[in-house]
Short mmCIF file of C-alpha atoms in Angstrom, two decimals:
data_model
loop_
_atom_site.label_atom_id
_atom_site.label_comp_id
_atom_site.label_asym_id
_atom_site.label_seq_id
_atom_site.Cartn_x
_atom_site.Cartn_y
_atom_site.Cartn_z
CA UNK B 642 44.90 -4.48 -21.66
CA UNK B 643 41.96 -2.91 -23.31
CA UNK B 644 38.33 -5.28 -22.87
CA UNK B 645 36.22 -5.61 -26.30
CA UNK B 646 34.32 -8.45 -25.31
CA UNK B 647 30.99 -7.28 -23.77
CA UNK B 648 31.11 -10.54 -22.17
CA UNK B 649 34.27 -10.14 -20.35
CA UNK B 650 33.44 -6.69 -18.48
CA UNK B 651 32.42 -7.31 -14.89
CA UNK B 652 29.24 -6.08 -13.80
CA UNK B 653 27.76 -6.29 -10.13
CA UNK B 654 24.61 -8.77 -9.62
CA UNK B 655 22.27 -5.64 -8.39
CA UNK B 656 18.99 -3.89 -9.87
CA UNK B 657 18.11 -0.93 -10.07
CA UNK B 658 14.64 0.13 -8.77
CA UNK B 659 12.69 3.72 -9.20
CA UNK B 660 9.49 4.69 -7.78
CA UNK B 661 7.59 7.40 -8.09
CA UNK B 662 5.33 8.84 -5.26
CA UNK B 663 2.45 11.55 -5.90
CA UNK B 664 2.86 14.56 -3.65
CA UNK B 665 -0.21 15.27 -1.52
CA UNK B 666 0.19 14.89 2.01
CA UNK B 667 2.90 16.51 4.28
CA UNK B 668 4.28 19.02 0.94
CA UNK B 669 4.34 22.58 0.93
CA UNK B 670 5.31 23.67 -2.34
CA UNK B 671 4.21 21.72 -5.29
CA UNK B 672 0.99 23.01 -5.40
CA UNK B 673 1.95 26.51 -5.71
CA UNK B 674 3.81 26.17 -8.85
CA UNK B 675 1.43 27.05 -12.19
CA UNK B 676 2.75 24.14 -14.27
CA UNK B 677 2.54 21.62 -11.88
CA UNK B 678 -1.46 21.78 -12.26
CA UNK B 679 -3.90 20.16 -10.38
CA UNK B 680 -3.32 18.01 -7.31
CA UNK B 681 -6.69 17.00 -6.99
CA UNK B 682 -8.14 16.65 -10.79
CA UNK B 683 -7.54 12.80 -11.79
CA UNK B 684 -6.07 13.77 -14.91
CA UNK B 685 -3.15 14.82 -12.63
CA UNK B 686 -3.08 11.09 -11.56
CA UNK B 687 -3.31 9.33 -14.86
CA UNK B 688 -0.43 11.95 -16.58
CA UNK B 689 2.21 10.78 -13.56
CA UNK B 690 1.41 7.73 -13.26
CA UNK B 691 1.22 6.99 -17.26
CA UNK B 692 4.81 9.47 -17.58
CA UNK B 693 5.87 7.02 -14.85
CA UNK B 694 5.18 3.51 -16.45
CA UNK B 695 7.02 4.85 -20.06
CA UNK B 696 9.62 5.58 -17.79
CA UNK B 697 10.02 1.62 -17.04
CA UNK B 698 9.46 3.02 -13.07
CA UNK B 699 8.51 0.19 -11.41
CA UNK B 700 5.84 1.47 -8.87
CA UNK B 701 3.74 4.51 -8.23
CA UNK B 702 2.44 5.26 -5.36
CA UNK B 703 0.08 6.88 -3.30
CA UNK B 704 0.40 8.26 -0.11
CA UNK B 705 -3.03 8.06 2.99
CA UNK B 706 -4.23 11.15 4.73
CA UNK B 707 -6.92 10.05 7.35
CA UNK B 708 -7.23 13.44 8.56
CA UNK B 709 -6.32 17.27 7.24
CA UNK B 710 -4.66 18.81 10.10
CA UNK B 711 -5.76 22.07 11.75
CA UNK B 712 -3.76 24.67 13.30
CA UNK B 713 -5.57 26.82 16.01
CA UNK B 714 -8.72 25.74 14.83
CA UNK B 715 -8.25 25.97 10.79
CA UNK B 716 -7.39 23.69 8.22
CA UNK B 717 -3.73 23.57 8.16
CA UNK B 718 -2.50 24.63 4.43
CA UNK B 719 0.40 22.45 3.97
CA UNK B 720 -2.60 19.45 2.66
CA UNK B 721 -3.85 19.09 -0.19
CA UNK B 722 -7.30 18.46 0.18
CA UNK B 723 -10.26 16.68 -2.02
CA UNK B 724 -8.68 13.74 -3.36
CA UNK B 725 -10.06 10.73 -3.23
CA UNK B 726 -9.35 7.66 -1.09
CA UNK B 727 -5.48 6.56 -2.46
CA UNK B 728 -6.93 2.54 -3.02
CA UNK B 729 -9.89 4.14 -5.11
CA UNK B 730 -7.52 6.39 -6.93
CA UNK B 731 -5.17 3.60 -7.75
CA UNK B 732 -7.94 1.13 -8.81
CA UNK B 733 -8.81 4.31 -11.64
CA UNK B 734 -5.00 3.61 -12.32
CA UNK B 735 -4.98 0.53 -13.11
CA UNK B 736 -7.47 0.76 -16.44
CA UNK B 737 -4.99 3.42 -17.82
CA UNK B 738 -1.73 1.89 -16.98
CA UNK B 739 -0.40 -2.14 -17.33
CA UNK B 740 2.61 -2.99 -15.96
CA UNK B 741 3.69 -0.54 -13.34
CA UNK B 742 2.70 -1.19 -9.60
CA UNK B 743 0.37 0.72 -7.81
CA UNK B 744 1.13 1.10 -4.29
CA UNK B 745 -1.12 2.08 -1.06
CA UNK B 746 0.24 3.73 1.41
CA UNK B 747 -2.19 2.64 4.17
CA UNK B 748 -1.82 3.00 7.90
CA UNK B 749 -1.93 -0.37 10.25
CA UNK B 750 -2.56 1.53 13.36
CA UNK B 751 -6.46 3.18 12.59
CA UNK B 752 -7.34 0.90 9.74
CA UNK B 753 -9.32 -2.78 10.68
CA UNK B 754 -7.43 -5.40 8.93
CA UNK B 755 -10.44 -7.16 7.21
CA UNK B 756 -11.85 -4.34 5.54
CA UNK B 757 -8.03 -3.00 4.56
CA UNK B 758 -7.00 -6.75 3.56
CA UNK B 759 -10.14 -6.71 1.39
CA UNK B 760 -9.88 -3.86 -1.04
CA UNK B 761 -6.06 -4.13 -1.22
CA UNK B 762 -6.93 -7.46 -2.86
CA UNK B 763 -10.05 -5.79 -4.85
CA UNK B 764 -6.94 -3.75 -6.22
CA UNK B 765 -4.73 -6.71 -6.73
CA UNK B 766 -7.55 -7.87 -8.95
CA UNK B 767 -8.25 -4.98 -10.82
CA UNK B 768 -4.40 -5.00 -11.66
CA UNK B 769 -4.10 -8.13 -12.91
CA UNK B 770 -1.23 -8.67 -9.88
CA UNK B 771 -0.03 -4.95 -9.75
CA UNK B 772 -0.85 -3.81 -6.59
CA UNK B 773 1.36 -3.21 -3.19
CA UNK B 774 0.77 -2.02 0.52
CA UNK B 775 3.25 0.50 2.11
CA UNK B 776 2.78 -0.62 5.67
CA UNK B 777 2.97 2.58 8.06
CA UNK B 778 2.05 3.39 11.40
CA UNK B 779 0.68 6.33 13.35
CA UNK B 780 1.57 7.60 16.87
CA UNK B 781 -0.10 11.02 16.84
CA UNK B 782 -3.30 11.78 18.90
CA UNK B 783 -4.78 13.97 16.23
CA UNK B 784 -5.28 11.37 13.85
CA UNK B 785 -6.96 9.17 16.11
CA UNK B 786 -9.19 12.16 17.90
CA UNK B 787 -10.78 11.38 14.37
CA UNK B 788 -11.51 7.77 15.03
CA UNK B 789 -14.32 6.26 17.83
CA UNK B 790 -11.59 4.47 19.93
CA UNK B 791 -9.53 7.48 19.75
CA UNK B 792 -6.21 8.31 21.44
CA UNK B 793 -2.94 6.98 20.10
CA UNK B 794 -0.74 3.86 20.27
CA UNK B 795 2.89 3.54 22.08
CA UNK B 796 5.69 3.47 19.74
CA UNK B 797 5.85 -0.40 20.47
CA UNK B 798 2.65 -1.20 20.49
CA UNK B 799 2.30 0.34 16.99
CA UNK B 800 4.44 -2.49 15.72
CA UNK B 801 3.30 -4.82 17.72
CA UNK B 802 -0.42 -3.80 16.69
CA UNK B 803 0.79 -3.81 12.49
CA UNK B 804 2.78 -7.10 13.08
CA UNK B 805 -0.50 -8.92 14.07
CA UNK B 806 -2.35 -6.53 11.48
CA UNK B 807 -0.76 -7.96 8.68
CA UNK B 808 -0.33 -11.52 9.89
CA UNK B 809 -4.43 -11.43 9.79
CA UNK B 810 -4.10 -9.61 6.55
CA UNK B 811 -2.14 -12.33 4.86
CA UNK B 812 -4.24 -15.01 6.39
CA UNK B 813 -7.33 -13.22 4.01
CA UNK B 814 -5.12 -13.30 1.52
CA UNK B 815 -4.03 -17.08 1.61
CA UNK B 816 -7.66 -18.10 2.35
CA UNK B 817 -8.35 -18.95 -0.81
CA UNK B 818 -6.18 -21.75 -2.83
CA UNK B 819 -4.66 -21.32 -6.32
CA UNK B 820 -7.26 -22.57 -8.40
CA UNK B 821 -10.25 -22.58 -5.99
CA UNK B 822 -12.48 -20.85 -9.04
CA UNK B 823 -14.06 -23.39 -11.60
CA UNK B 824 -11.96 -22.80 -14.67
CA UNK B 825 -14.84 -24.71 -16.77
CA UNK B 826 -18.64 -24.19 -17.40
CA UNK B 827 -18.67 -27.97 -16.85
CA UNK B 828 -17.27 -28.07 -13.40
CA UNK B 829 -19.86 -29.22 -11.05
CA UNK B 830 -19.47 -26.25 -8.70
CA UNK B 831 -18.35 -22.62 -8.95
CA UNK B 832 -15.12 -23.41 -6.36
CA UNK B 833 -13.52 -26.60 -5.59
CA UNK B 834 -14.59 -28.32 -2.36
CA UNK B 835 -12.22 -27.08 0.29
CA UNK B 836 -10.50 -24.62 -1.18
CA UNK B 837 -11.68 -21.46 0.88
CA UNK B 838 -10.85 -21.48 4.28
CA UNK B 839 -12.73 -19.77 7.11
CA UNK B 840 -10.21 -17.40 8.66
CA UNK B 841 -10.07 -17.50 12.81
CA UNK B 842 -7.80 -14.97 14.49
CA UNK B 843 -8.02 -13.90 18.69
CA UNK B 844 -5.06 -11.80 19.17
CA UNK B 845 -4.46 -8.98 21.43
CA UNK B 846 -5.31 -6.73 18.72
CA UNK B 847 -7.49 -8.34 16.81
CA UNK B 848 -10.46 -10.55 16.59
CA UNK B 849 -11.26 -11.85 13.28
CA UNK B 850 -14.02 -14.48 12.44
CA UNK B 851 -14.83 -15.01 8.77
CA UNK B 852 -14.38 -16.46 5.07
CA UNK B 853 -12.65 -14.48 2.90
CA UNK B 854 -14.76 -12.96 -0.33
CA UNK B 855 -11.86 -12.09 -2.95
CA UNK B 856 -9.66 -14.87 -4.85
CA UNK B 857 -6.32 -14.42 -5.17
CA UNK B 858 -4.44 -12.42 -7.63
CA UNK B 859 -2.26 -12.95 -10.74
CA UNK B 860 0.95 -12.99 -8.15
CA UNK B 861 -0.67 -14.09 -5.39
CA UNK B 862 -1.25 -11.33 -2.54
CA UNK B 863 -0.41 -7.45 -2.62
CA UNK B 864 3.53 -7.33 -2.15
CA UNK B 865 4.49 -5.89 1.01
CA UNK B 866 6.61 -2.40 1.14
CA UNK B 867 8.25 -1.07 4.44
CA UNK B 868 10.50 1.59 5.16
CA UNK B 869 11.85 1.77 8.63
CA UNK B 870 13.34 4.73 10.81
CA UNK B 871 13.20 3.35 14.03
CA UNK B 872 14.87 0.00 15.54
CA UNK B 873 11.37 -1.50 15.84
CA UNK B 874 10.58 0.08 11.90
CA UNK B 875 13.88 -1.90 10.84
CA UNK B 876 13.08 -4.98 12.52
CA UNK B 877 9.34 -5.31 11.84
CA UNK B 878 10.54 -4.43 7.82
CA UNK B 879 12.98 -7.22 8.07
CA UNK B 880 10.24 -9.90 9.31
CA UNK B 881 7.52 -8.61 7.42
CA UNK B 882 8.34 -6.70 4.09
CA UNK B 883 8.80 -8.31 0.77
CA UNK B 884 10.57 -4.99 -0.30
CA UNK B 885 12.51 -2.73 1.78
CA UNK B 886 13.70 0.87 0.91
#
């Protein structure tokens, strides 16, 4: 028996999803090719990200280098260098685009969570509630040879480090209440009494002492994106990551 009711053809509760991520770091090839054009002009930027957003994709992001890599003493030529810092880039983003996300790919193990939490939510602002953090971690020494504590972190303790990393993060995040700006000339005071909250964290990681400087966004707090490889990457995705892929 033939179906002509739309309304009678099964379809599967799912969605969809597409992102789009920016080649930079770790790619050999793109660059080479003429009509690709420039990986470093922010025209290049604007013209995917833009392409992206008619495309109804529903994120674009950007991926961290916190160091170009050398081989025997050179720059190695698989990186694209002189871009600029992937949260900067993305806050350019968000005057040109309006509803697709703009997603950080920012590491947990050589970035301080204040300062990180901070202009992730500078971003979420600038968005109107369009930005996201791709949570990653780093084990390799030559990445932190570039930072003054140095070294490298166990492939445990990097979770274990990005677990407390972003429970401080979304403690920033939270510290202010929906509604703590005065939504009046009249009020009496710029923020309701009470509404930001000092934020006091001693962990093994991290110690944290202070009140947080950025409201909160349009949805909230930066949405959470994880991919993991590993057991730990799965299970730390599955505590921590609003979206998984």
């Amino acid at each position: 028996m033939t179906r002509t009711d739309p309304l009678d053809v099964p379809r599967p509760h799912a969605q969809l999803h597409f992102g789009v991520f920016f080649q930079g770091v770790n790619h050999w090839t793109i660059w080479s090719a003429p009509e690709s054009g420039s990986q470093i002009d922010p025209a290049s930027f604007r013209r995917v990200a833009q392409t992206a957003e008619r495309g109804l994709f529903d994120a674009f992001f950007l991926g961290e280098g916190l160091r170009l890599r050398e081989v025997d003493g050179r720059i190695h030529d698989l990186d694209v260098a002189g871009r600029p810092d992937a949260i900067t880039q993305l806050a350019a983003l968000a005057a040109v685009t309006r509803r697709i996300g703009l997603v950080s790919t920012s590491n947990s193990t050589f970035n301080e969570p204040a300062d990180l939490a901070r202009r992730l939510s500078g971003l979420d602002l600038l968005s109107e509630g369009r930005a996201g953090w791709n949570v990653v971690t780093t084990d390799n020494a030559w990445t932190g040879a570039n930072f003054r504590r140095g070294g490298y972190l166990d492939h445990a303790d990097r979770y274990r480090r990005a677990e407390e990393f972003l429970a401080v993060a979304r403690a920033l995040w939270d510290g202010w209440e929906d509604g703590a700006v005065a939504g009046s000339a009249n009020a009496t005071a710029w923020s309701a009494p009470g509404t930001i909250h000092h934020v006091r964290h001693k962990g093994a990681q991290f110690d944290v002492d202070l009140a947080p400087t950025l409201p909160r966004s349009a949805q909230g707090h930066p949405v959470i994106f994880q991919a993991g490889d590993s057991g730990e990457g799965r299970d730390f995705a599955a505590r921590n990551a609003d979206v998984i892929f």
